[in-house]
């Protein structure tokens, strides 16, 4: 075999490889999307109206915006933006949950531990966007409502949750006068016998540098109950409230405590 024929074969091989590489690059997005479907649910029937959908929900530090791009059957991309979710843990929810949603093709993914409200905001905004993409109205899942009893006996009532996973025993106290809520408080005792309100005063329990302390938020909730004589619709399905602007903590322990005290005052067994 001559030297020239060998060189010609090498050149022809290089041309073929270049053509294959160009074709691969041109179709890389399609190939990536095909590979990304492996192990993920994929529907034969149309689910969405193709397009880009954006929705917003309040997070820990402020609004969280989620933008979702879909085909008629698939979630192509999810992007979350929360300018104030910069507490480290909150930013993990904003950055990581969208990737999980694309991988699993659903907004029903596990939240990030320690970033409950940020996670809930991303998931709720995504659920709103996908409902819009399906041509449906988003319906928020709410916990069973609680109506303030008509008749409550005067007295002071106390609820203790018991120590939770974070090592605190939530304590709610309710004072009834003339059948109405006259005073209300919420605190939490740690296993060393120190109240969370005291830790806040000492600067030992700090959530944010400039926001209201846990104790200030607990007092704002207590004042809400006194003014409204009710906890109805105070908490959403994730245990957070939009009714008291300064409150960003999870209020399920407070809600449970108020319910228990009101039922005791009304002579209703739980």
PDB file of C-alpha atoms in Angstrom:
ATOM      1  CA  UNK A   1       0.000   0.000   0.000  1.00  0.00           C
ATOM      2  CA  UNK A   2       1.385   3.373  -1.010  1.00  0.00           C
ATOM      3  CA  UNK A   3       2.025   6.237   1.354  1.00  0.00           C
ATOM      4  CA  UNK A   4      -0.463   8.406  -0.592  1.00  0.00           C
ATOM      5  CA  UNK A   5      -3.386   5.944  -0.217  1.00  0.00           C
ATOM      6  CA  UNK A   6      -2.786   5.710   3.530  1.00  0.00           C
ATOM      7  CA  UNK A   7      -2.856   9.484   3.842  1.00  0.00           C
ATOM      8  CA  UNK A   8      -6.087   9.632   1.828  1.00  0.00           C
ATOM      9  CA  UNK A   9      -7.756   7.131   4.211  1.00  0.00           C
ATOM     10  CA  UNK A  10      -6.678   9.176   7.231  1.00  0.00           C
ATOM     11  CA  UNK A  11      -8.110  12.367   5.688  1.00  0.00           C
ATOM     12  CA  UNK A  12     -11.393  10.632   4.752  1.00  0.00           C
ATOM     13  CA  UNK A  13     -11.677   9.245   8.318  1.00  0.00           C
ATOM     14  CA  UNK A  14     -11.115  12.697   9.805  1.00  0.00           C
ATOM     15  CA  UNK A  15     -13.826  14.176   7.560  1.00  0.00           C
ATOM     16  CA  UNK A  16     -16.315  11.480   8.628  1.00  0.00           C
ATOM     17  CA  UNK A  17     -15.533  12.005  12.331  1.00  0.00           C
ATOM     18  CA  UNK A  18     -15.949  15.761  11.946  1.00  0.00           C
ATOM     19  CA  UNK A  19     -19.348  15.257  10.329  1.00  0.00           C
ATOM     20  CA  UNK A  20     -20.464  12.917  13.133  1.00  0.00           C
ATOM     21  CA  UNK A  21     -19.265  15.389  15.771  1.00  0.00           C
ATOM     22  CA  UNK A  22     -21.144  18.246  14.114  1.00  0.00           C
ATOM     23  CA  UNK A  23     -24.318  16.184  13.992  1.00  0.00           C
ATOM     24  CA  UNK A  24     -23.946  15.227  17.635  1.00  0.00           C
ATOM     25  CA  UNK A  25     -23.423  18.845  18.716  1.00  0.00           C
ATOM     26  CA  UNK A  26     -26.381  20.028  16.644  1.00  0.00           C
ATOM     27  CA  UNK A  27     -28.648  17.474  18.283  1.00  0.00           C
ATOM     28  CA  UNK A  28     -27.098  17.567  21.735  1.00  0.00           C
ATOM     29  CA  UNK A  29     -30.087  19.290  23.353  1.00  0.00           C
ATOM     30  CA  UNK A  30     -32.481  16.657  22.001  1.00  0.00           C
ATOM     31  CA  UNK A  31     -30.125  13.855  23.024  1.00  0.00           C
ATOM     32  CA  UNK A  32     -29.730  15.331  26.508  1.00  0.00           C
ATOM     33  CA  UNK A  33     -33.482  15.630  26.930  1.00  0.00           C
ATOM     34  CA  UNK A  34     -33.957  12.026  25.780  1.00  0.00           C
ATOM     35  CA  UNK A  35     -31.329  10.772  28.201  1.00  0.00           C
ATOM     36  CA  UNK A  36     -32.759  12.892  30.984  1.00  0.00           C
ATOM     37  CA  UNK A  37     -36.078  11.064  30.659  1.00  0.00           C
ATOM     38  CA  UNK A  38     -34.530   7.752  31.691  1.00  0.00           C
ATOM     39  CA  UNK A  39     -36.072   6.634  34.960  1.00  0.00           C
ATOM     40  CA  UNK A  40     -38.590   9.497  34.942  1.00  0.00           C
ATOM     41  CA  UNK A  41     -42.358   9.241  34.432  1.00  0.00           C
ATOM     42  CA  UNK A  42     -43.411  10.249  30.917  1.00  0.00           C
ATOM     43  CA  UNK A  43     -46.991  10.512  29.700  1.00  0.00           C
ATOM     44  CA  UNK A  44     -48.278   9.370  26.315  1.00  0.00           C
ATOM     45  CA  UNK A  45     -51.131  11.880  26.536  1.00  0.00           C
ATOM     46  CA  UNK A  46     -50.716  15.684  26.471  1.00  0.00           C
ATOM     47  CA  UNK A  47     -50.616  17.198  29.960  1.00  0.00           C
ATOM     48  CA  UNK A  48     -49.694  20.844  29.472  1.00  0.00           C
ATOM     49  CA  UNK A  49     -50.114  23.679  27.017  1.00  0.00           C
ATOM     50  CA  UNK A  50     -46.510  24.236  25.862  1.00  0.00           C
ATOM     51  CA  UNK A  51     -44.961  27.460  27.051  1.00  0.00           C
ATOM     52  CA  UNK A  52     -43.320  29.288  29.938  1.00  0.00           C
ATOM     53  CA  UNK A  53     -45.255  29.916  33.170  1.00  0.00           C
ATOM     54  CA  UNK A  54     -44.242  32.131  36.091  1.00  0.00           C
ATOM     55  CA  UNK A  55     -45.787  32.325  39.559  1.00  0.00           C
ATOM     56  CA  UNK A  56     -44.838  33.851  42.913  1.00  0.00           C
ATOM     57  CA  UNK A  57     -45.173  32.932  46.591  1.00  0.00           C
ATOM     58  CA  UNK A  58     -43.887  34.476  49.825  1.00  0.00           C
ATOM     59  CA  UNK A  59     -40.772  32.810  51.204  1.00  0.00           C
ATOM     60  CA  UNK A  60     -38.820  33.295  54.412  1.00  0.00           C
ATOM     61  CA  UNK A  61     -37.305  36.643  53.407  1.00  0.00           C
ATOM     62  CA  UNK A  62     -39.731  37.838  50.741  1.00  0.00           C
ATOM     63  CA  UNK A  63     -41.225  36.851  47.360  1.00  0.00           C
ATOM     64  CA  UNK A  64     -39.974  33.725  45.588  1.00  0.00           C
ATOM     65  CA  UNK A  65     -40.571  33.558  41.836  1.00  0.00           C
ATOM     66  CA  UNK A  66     -40.658  30.250  39.969  1.00  0.00           C
ATOM     67  CA  UNK A  67     -40.568  29.986  36.176  1.00  0.00           C
ATOM     68  CA  UNK A  68     -41.348  26.659  34.512  1.00  0.00           C
ATOM     69  CA  UNK A  69     -40.935  25.726  30.846  1.00  0.00           C
ATOM     70  CA  UNK A  70     -43.008  22.779  29.565  1.00  0.00           C
ATOM     71  CA  UNK A  71     -43.775  20.878  26.414  1.00  0.00           C
ATOM     72  CA  UNK A  72     -47.188  19.248  26.051  1.00  0.00           C
ATOM     73  CA  UNK A  73     -45.980  16.283  28.133  1.00  0.00           C
ATOM     74  CA  UNK A  74     -42.798  17.249  29.968  1.00  0.00           C
ATOM     75  CA  UNK A  75     -41.277  19.752  32.374  1.00  0.00           C
ATOM     76  CA  UNK A  76     -38.190  21.011  30.552  1.00  0.00           C
ATOM     77  CA  UNK A  77     -36.838  23.447  33.109  1.00  0.00           C
ATOM     78  CA  UNK A  78     -37.618  25.020  36.469  1.00  0.00           C
ATOM     79  CA  UNK A  79     -35.961  28.198  37.729  1.00  0.00           C
ATOM     80  CA  UNK A  80     -36.522  29.738  41.157  1.00  0.00           C
ATOM     81  CA  UNK A  81     -35.459  33.211  42.193  1.00  0.00           C
ATOM     82  CA  UNK A  82     -35.658  34.498  45.762  1.00  0.00           C
ATOM     83  CA  UNK A  83     -33.601  37.641  46.193  1.00  0.00           C
ATOM     84  CA  UNK A  84     -33.996  37.580  49.976  1.00  0.00           C
ATOM     85  CA  UNK A  85     -33.637  33.824  50.502  1.00  0.00           C
ATOM     86  CA  UNK A  86     -29.954  34.318  51.217  1.00  0.00           C
ATOM     87  CA  UNK A  87     -29.684  32.765  54.657  1.00  0.00           C
ATOM     88  CA  UNK A  88     -27.685  29.809  53.295  1.00  0.00           C
ATOM     89  CA  UNK A  89     -30.297  27.161  53.981  1.00  0.00           C
ATOM     90  CA  UNK A  90     -33.024  29.135  52.198  1.00  0.00           C
ATOM     91  CA  UNK A  91     -30.816  29.524  49.142  1.00  0.00           C
ATOM     92  CA  UNK A  92     -30.424  25.732  49.033  1.00  0.00           C
ATOM     93  CA  UNK A  93     -34.182  25.396  48.580  1.00  0.00           C
ATOM     94  CA  UNK A  94     -34.160  27.966  45.769  1.00  0.00           C
ATOM     95  CA  UNK A  95     -31.215  26.283  44.029  1.00  0.00           C
ATOM     96  CA  UNK A  96     -31.840  22.578  44.617  1.00  0.00           C
ATOM     97  CA  UNK A  97     -35.612  22.049  44.466  1.00  0.00           C
ATOM     98  CA  UNK A  98     -35.940  23.115  40.793  1.00  0.00           C
ATOM     99  CA  UNK A  99     -33.406  20.441  39.776  1.00  0.00           C
ATOM    100  CA  UNK A 100     -35.338  17.813  41.736  1.00  0.00           C
ATOM    101  CA  UNK A 101     -38.607  18.878  40.084  1.00  0.00           C
ATOM    102  CA  UNK A 102     -37.198  18.475  36.577  1.00  0.00           C
ATOM    103  CA  UNK A 103     -35.676  15.113  37.457  1.00  0.00           C
ATOM    104  CA  UNK A 104     -38.895  13.762  38.965  1.00  0.00           C
ATOM    105  CA  UNK A 105     -41.289  15.639  36.668  1.00  0.00           C
ATOM    106  CA  UNK A 106     -43.358  16.913  39.587  1.00  0.00           C
ATOM    107  CA  UNK A 107     -43.444  19.772  42.076  1.00  0.00           C
ATOM    108  CA  UNK A 108     -44.191  17.282  44.868  1.00  0.00           C
ATOM    109  CA  UNK A 109     -40.623  16.833  46.078  1.00  0.00           C
ATOM    110  CA  UNK A 110     -39.153  16.750  49.571  1.00  0.00           C
ATOM    111  CA  UNK A 111     -38.217  20.144  50.998  1.00  0.00           C
ATOM    112  CA  UNK A 112     -34.787  21.107  52.297  1.00  0.00           C
ATOM    113  CA  UNK A 113     -34.358  20.373  55.994  1.00  0.00           C
ATOM    114  CA  UNK A 114     -34.119  23.602  57.977  1.00  0.00           C
ATOM    115  CA  UNK A 115     -35.578  25.685  55.134  1.00  0.00           C
ATOM    116  CA  UNK A 116     -39.243  24.828  55.537  1.00  0.00           C
ATOM    117  CA  UNK A 117     -40.754  28.150  54.496  1.00  0.00           C
ATOM    118  CA  UNK A 118     -38.355  28.681  51.571  1.00  0.00           C
ATOM    119  CA  UNK A 119     -39.078  25.136  50.375  1.00  0.00           C
ATOM    120  CA  UNK A 120     -42.827  25.635  50.732  1.00  0.00           C
ATOM    121  CA  UNK A 121     -42.644  28.870  48.713  1.00  0.00           C
ATOM    122  CA  UNK A 122     -40.785  27.193  45.829  1.00  0.00           C
ATOM    123  CA  UNK A 123     -43.141  24.205  45.820  1.00  0.00           C
ATOM    124  CA  UNK A 124     -46.319  26.302  46.002  1.00  0.00           C
ATOM    125  CA  UNK A 125     -45.220  28.695  43.246  1.00  0.00           C
ATOM    126  CA  UNK A 126     -44.298  25.694  41.085  1.00  0.00           C
ATOM    127  CA  UNK A 127     -47.676  24.075  41.788  1.00  0.00           C
ATOM    128  CA  UNK A 128     -49.425  27.289  40.714  1.00  0.00           C
ATOM    129  CA  UNK A 129     -47.397  27.443  37.494  1.00  0.00           C
ATOM    130  CA  UNK A 130     -48.085  23.814  36.601  1.00  0.00           C
ATOM    131  CA  UNK A 131     -51.795  24.224  37.327  1.00  0.00           C
ATOM    132  CA  UNK A 132     -51.792  27.169  34.915  1.00  0.00           C
ATOM    133  CA  UNK A 133     -49.952  25.033  32.334  1.00  0.00           C
ATOM    134  CA  UNK A 134     -52.648  22.360  32.687  1.00  0.00           C
ATOM    135  CA  UNK A 135     -55.364  24.966  32.236  1.00  0.00           C
ATOM    136  CA  UNK A 136     -56.574  24.446  35.793  1.00  0.00           C
ATOM    137  CA  UNK A 137     -57.229  26.776  38.698  1.00  0.00           C
ATOM    138  CA  UNK A 138     -54.789  26.340  41.552  1.00  0.00           C
ATOM    139  CA  UNK A 139     -56.565  25.340  44.746  1.00  0.00           C
ATOM    140  CA  UNK A 140     -54.536  25.718  47.935  1.00  0.00           C
ATOM    141  CA  UNK A 141     -54.687  22.764  50.282  1.00  0.00           C
ATOM    142  CA  UNK A 142     -55.758  24.071  53.668  1.00  0.00           C
ATOM    143  CA  UNK A 143     -55.876  22.332  57.022  1.00  0.00           C
ATOM    144  CA  UNK A 144     -59.238  21.605  58.554  1.00  0.00           C
ATOM    145  CA  UNK A 145     -60.762  24.827  59.798  1.00  0.00           C
ATOM    146  CA  UNK A 146     -61.228  25.567  63.485  1.00  0.00           C
ATOM    147  CA  UNK A 147     -64.094  27.748  64.656  1.00  0.00           C
ATOM    148  CA  UNK A 148     -63.870  29.526  68.006  1.00  0.00           C
ATOM    149  CA  UNK A 149     -66.389  27.933  70.424  1.00  0.00           C
ATOM    150  CA  UNK A 150     -69.481  30.023  71.140  1.00  0.00           C
ATOM    151  CA  UNK A 151     -69.224  29.599  74.900  1.00  0.00           C
ATOM    152  CA  UNK A 152     -65.947  29.484  76.835  1.00  0.00           C
ATOM    153  CA  UNK A 153     -65.752  29.428  80.627  1.00  0.00           C
ATOM    154  CA  UNK A 154     -63.672  32.104  82.307  1.00  0.00           C
ATOM    155  CA  UNK A 155     -60.291  30.969  83.558  1.00  0.00           C
ATOM    156  CA  UNK A 156     -56.663  30.474  82.580  1.00  0.00           C
ATOM    157  CA  UNK A 157     -55.850  27.498  80.356  1.00  0.00           C
ATOM    158  CA  UNK A 158     -52.440  26.060  79.552  1.00  0.00           C
ATOM    159  CA  UNK A 159     -51.194  23.789  76.803  1.00  0.00           C
ATOM    160  CA  UNK A 160     -47.837  21.989  76.749  1.00  0.00           C
ATOM    161  CA  UNK A 161     -46.753  20.203  73.596  1.00  0.00           C
ATOM    162  CA  UNK A 162     -43.875  18.233  75.121  1.00  0.00           C
ATOM    163  CA  UNK A 163     -40.292  18.307  73.884  1.00  0.00           C
ATOM    164  CA  UNK A 164     -40.016  18.173  70.096  1.00  0.00           C
ATOM    165  CA  UNK A 165     -37.119  17.109  67.847  1.00  0.00           C
ATOM    166  CA  UNK A 166     -35.429  20.497  68.297  1.00  0.00           C
ATOM    167  CA  UNK A 167     -35.451  20.114  72.082  1.00  0.00           C
ATOM    168  CA  UNK A 168     -38.197  22.612  72.949  1.00  0.00           C
ATOM    169  CA  UNK A 169     -41.467  22.224  74.797  1.00  0.00           C
ATOM    170  CA  UNK A 170     -43.957  24.720  73.327  1.00  0.00           C
ATOM    171  CA  UNK A 171     -46.234  26.259  75.962  1.00  0.00           C
ATOM    172  CA  UNK A 172     -49.366  28.279  75.157  1.00  0.00           C
ATOM    173  CA  UNK A 173     -51.451  30.050  77.802  1.00  0.00           C
ATOM    174  CA  UNK A 174     -54.921  31.517  77.222  1.00  0.00           C
ATOM    175  CA  UNK A 175     -56.932  33.651  79.639  1.00  0.00           C
ATOM    176  CA  UNK A 176     -60.705  33.885  79.154  1.00  0.00           C
ATOM    177  CA  UNK A 177     -62.740  36.699  80.706  1.00  0.00           C
ATOM    178  CA  UNK A 178     -66.447  37.207  80.097  1.00  0.00           C
ATOM    179  CA  UNK A 179     -66.289  34.449  77.502  1.00  0.00           C
ATOM    180  CA  UNK A 180     -63.622  36.248  75.440  1.00  0.00           C
ATOM    181  CA  UNK A 181     -59.851  35.925  75.008  1.00  0.00           C
ATOM    182  CA  UNK A 182     -58.374  38.538  77.344  1.00  0.00           C
ATOM    183  CA  UNK A 183     -54.724  37.452  77.311  1.00  0.00           C
ATOM    184  CA  UNK A 184     -52.581  35.043  75.365  1.00  0.00           C
ATOM    185  CA  UNK A 185     -48.928  33.967  75.327  1.00  0.00           C
ATOM    186  CA  UNK A 186     -46.617  31.531  73.552  1.00  0.00           C
ATOM    187  CA  UNK A 187     -43.165  30.492  74.738  1.00  0.00           C
ATOM    188  CA  UNK A 188     -40.949  27.428  74.516  1.00  0.00           C
ATOM    189  CA  UNK A 189     -38.843  25.832  77.225  1.00  0.00           C
ATOM    190  CA  UNK A 190     -35.620  24.018  76.391  1.00  0.00           C
ATOM    191  CA  UNK A 191     -34.299  20.951  78.186  1.00  0.00           C
ATOM    192  CA  UNK A 192     -32.055  23.105  80.362  1.00  0.00           C
ATOM    193  CA  UNK A 193     -35.118  24.877  81.757  1.00  0.00           C
ATOM    194  CA  UNK A 194     -34.559  28.152  79.878  1.00  0.00           C
ATOM    195  CA  UNK A 195     -37.368  29.844  77.950  1.00  0.00           C
ATOM    196  CA  UNK A 196     -36.870  30.809  74.320  1.00  0.00           C
ATOM    197  CA  UNK A 197     -38.005  34.371  75.123  1.00  0.00           C
ATOM    198  CA  UNK A 198     -35.105  34.680  77.579  1.00  0.00           C
ATOM    199  CA  UNK A 199     -32.660  33.285  75.049  1.00  0.00           C
ATOM    200  CA  UNK A 200     -33.871  35.922  72.566  1.00  0.00           C
ATOM    201  CA  UNK A 201     -33.336  38.698  75.136  1.00  0.00           C
ATOM    202  CA  UNK A 202     -29.811  37.395  75.826  1.00  0.00           C
ATOM    203  CA  UNK A 203     -28.994  37.248  72.115  1.00  0.00           C
ATOM    204  CA  UNK A 204     -28.526  33.482  72.342  1.00  0.00           C
ATOM    205  CA  UNK A 205     -31.397  32.598  70.004  1.00  0.00           C
ATOM    206  CA  UNK A 206     -30.985  34.587  66.791  1.00  0.00           C
ATOM    207  CA  UNK A 207     -32.774  33.873  63.513  1.00  0.00           C
ATOM    208  CA  UNK A 208     -31.845  36.931  61.432  1.00  0.00           C
ATOM    209  CA  UNK A 209     -29.678  39.971  62.071  1.00  0.00           C
ATOM    210  CA  UNK A 210     -32.315  42.632  61.357  1.00  0.00           C
ATOM    211  CA  UNK A 211     -35.713  40.896  61.467  1.00  0.00           C
ATOM    212  CA  UNK A 212     -38.011  40.536  64.489  1.00  0.00           C
ATOM    213  CA  UNK A 213     -36.917  37.987  67.088  1.00  0.00           C
ATOM    214  CA  UNK A 214     -38.800  34.755  67.712  1.00  0.00           C
ATOM    215  CA  UNK A 215     -40.212  36.251  70.906  1.00  0.00           C
ATOM    216  CA  UNK A 216     -41.432  39.386  69.098  1.00  0.00           C
ATOM    217  CA  UNK A 217     -43.177  37.229  66.515  1.00  0.00           C
ATOM    218  CA  UNK A 218     -44.799  35.103  69.232  1.00  0.00           C
ATOM    219  CA  UNK A 219     -46.135  38.270  70.887  1.00  0.00           C
ATOM    220  CA  UNK A 220     -47.477  39.563  67.543  1.00  0.00           C
ATOM    221  CA  UNK A 221     -49.426  36.307  67.113  1.00  0.00           C
ATOM    222  CA  UNK A 222     -50.824  36.537  70.637  1.00  0.00           C
ATOM    223  CA  UNK A 223     -51.987  40.103  69.954  1.00  0.00           C
ATOM    224  CA  UNK A 224     -53.664  38.927  66.724  1.00  0.00           C
ATOM    225  CA  UNK A 225     -55.702  36.353  68.664  1.00  0.00           C
ATOM    226  CA  UNK A 226     -56.771  38.935  71.261  1.00  0.00           C
ATOM    227  CA  UNK A 227     -57.833  41.403  68.564  1.00  0.00           C
ATOM    228  CA  UNK A 228     -59.595  38.866  66.337  1.00  0.00           C
ATOM    229  CA  UNK A 229     -60.789  36.344  68.940  1.00  0.00           C
ATOM    230  CA  UNK A 230     -59.981  33.626  66.410  1.00  0.00           C
ATOM    231  CA  UNK A 231     -57.241  31.578  64.725  1.00  0.00           C
ATOM    232  CA  UNK A 232     -59.399  30.684  61.740  1.00  0.00           C
ATOM    233  CA  UNK A 233     -57.363  30.932  58.504  1.00  0.00           C
ATOM    234  CA  UNK A 234     -54.363  32.197  60.478  1.00  0.00           C
ATOM    235  CA  UNK A 235     -52.085  29.396  59.199  1.00  0.00           C
ATOM    236  CA  UNK A 236     -51.699  27.963  55.716  1.00  0.00           C
ATOM    237  CA  UNK A 237     -51.279  24.247  54.996  1.00  0.00           C
ATOM    238  CA  UNK A 238     -47.538  24.453  55.748  1.00  0.00           C
ATOM    239  CA  UNK A 239     -47.943  26.178  59.103  1.00  0.00           C
ATOM    240  CA  UNK A 240     -47.067  29.727  58.061  1.00  0.00           C
ATOM    241  CA  UNK A 241     -49.138  32.899  58.109  1.00  0.00           C
ATOM    242  CA  UNK A 242     -49.757  35.810  55.779  1.00  0.00           C
ATOM    243  CA  UNK A 243     -52.128  37.428  58.266  1.00  0.00           C
ATOM    244  CA  UNK A 244     -49.386  38.877  60.492  1.00  0.00           C
ATOM    245  CA  UNK A 245     -46.749  40.564  58.347  1.00  0.00           C
ATOM    246  CA  UNK A 246     -43.922  40.377  60.891  1.00  0.00           C
ATOM    247  CA  UNK A 247     -44.257  36.620  61.442  1.00  0.00           C
ATOM    248  CA  UNK A 248     -42.125  34.210  59.411  1.00  0.00           C
ATOM    249  CA  UNK A 249     -41.797  31.296  61.866  1.00  0.00           C
ATOM    250  CA  UNK A 250     -43.825  28.100  61.706  1.00  0.00           C
ATOM    251  CA  UNK A 251     -46.886  28.623  63.905  1.00  0.00           C
ATOM    252  CA  UNK A 252     -48.382  25.127  64.086  1.00  0.00           C
ATOM    253  CA  UNK A 253     -47.374  24.737  67.782  1.00  0.00           C
ATOM    254  CA  UNK A 254     -49.146  28.022  68.582  1.00  0.00           C
ATOM    255  CA  UNK A 255     -52.246  27.045  66.584  1.00  0.00           C
ATOM    256  CA  UNK A 256     -52.408  23.650  68.299  1.00  0.00           C
ATOM    257  CA  UNK A 257     -52.029  25.281  71.696  1.00  0.00           C
ATOM    258  CA  UNK A 258     -54.803  27.832  71.116  1.00  0.00           C
ATOM    259  CA  UNK A 259     -57.127  25.093  69.844  1.00  0.00           C
ATOM    260  CA  UNK A 260     -56.471  22.949  72.909  1.00  0.00           C
ATOM    261  CA  UNK A 261     -57.025  25.843  75.344  1.00  0.00           C
ATOM    262  CA  UNK A 262     -60.229  26.970  73.620  1.00  0.00           C
ATOM    263  CA  UNK A 263     -61.619  23.450  73.612  1.00  0.00           C
ATOM    264  CA  UNK A 264     -60.805  23.076  77.315  1.00  0.00           C
ATOM    265  CA  UNK A 265     -62.558  26.398  78.027  1.00  0.00           C
ATOM    266  CA  UNK A 266     -65.589  25.161  76.090  1.00  0.00           C
ATOM    267  CA  UNK A 267     -65.607  21.822  77.915  1.00  0.00           C
ATOM    268  CA  UNK A 268     -64.921  19.902  74.704  1.00  0.00           C
ATOM    269  CA  UNK A 269     -62.765  16.798  74.874  1.00  0.00           C
ATOM    270  CA  UNK A 270     -60.050  16.521  72.214  1.00  0.00           C
TER     271      UNK A 270
END
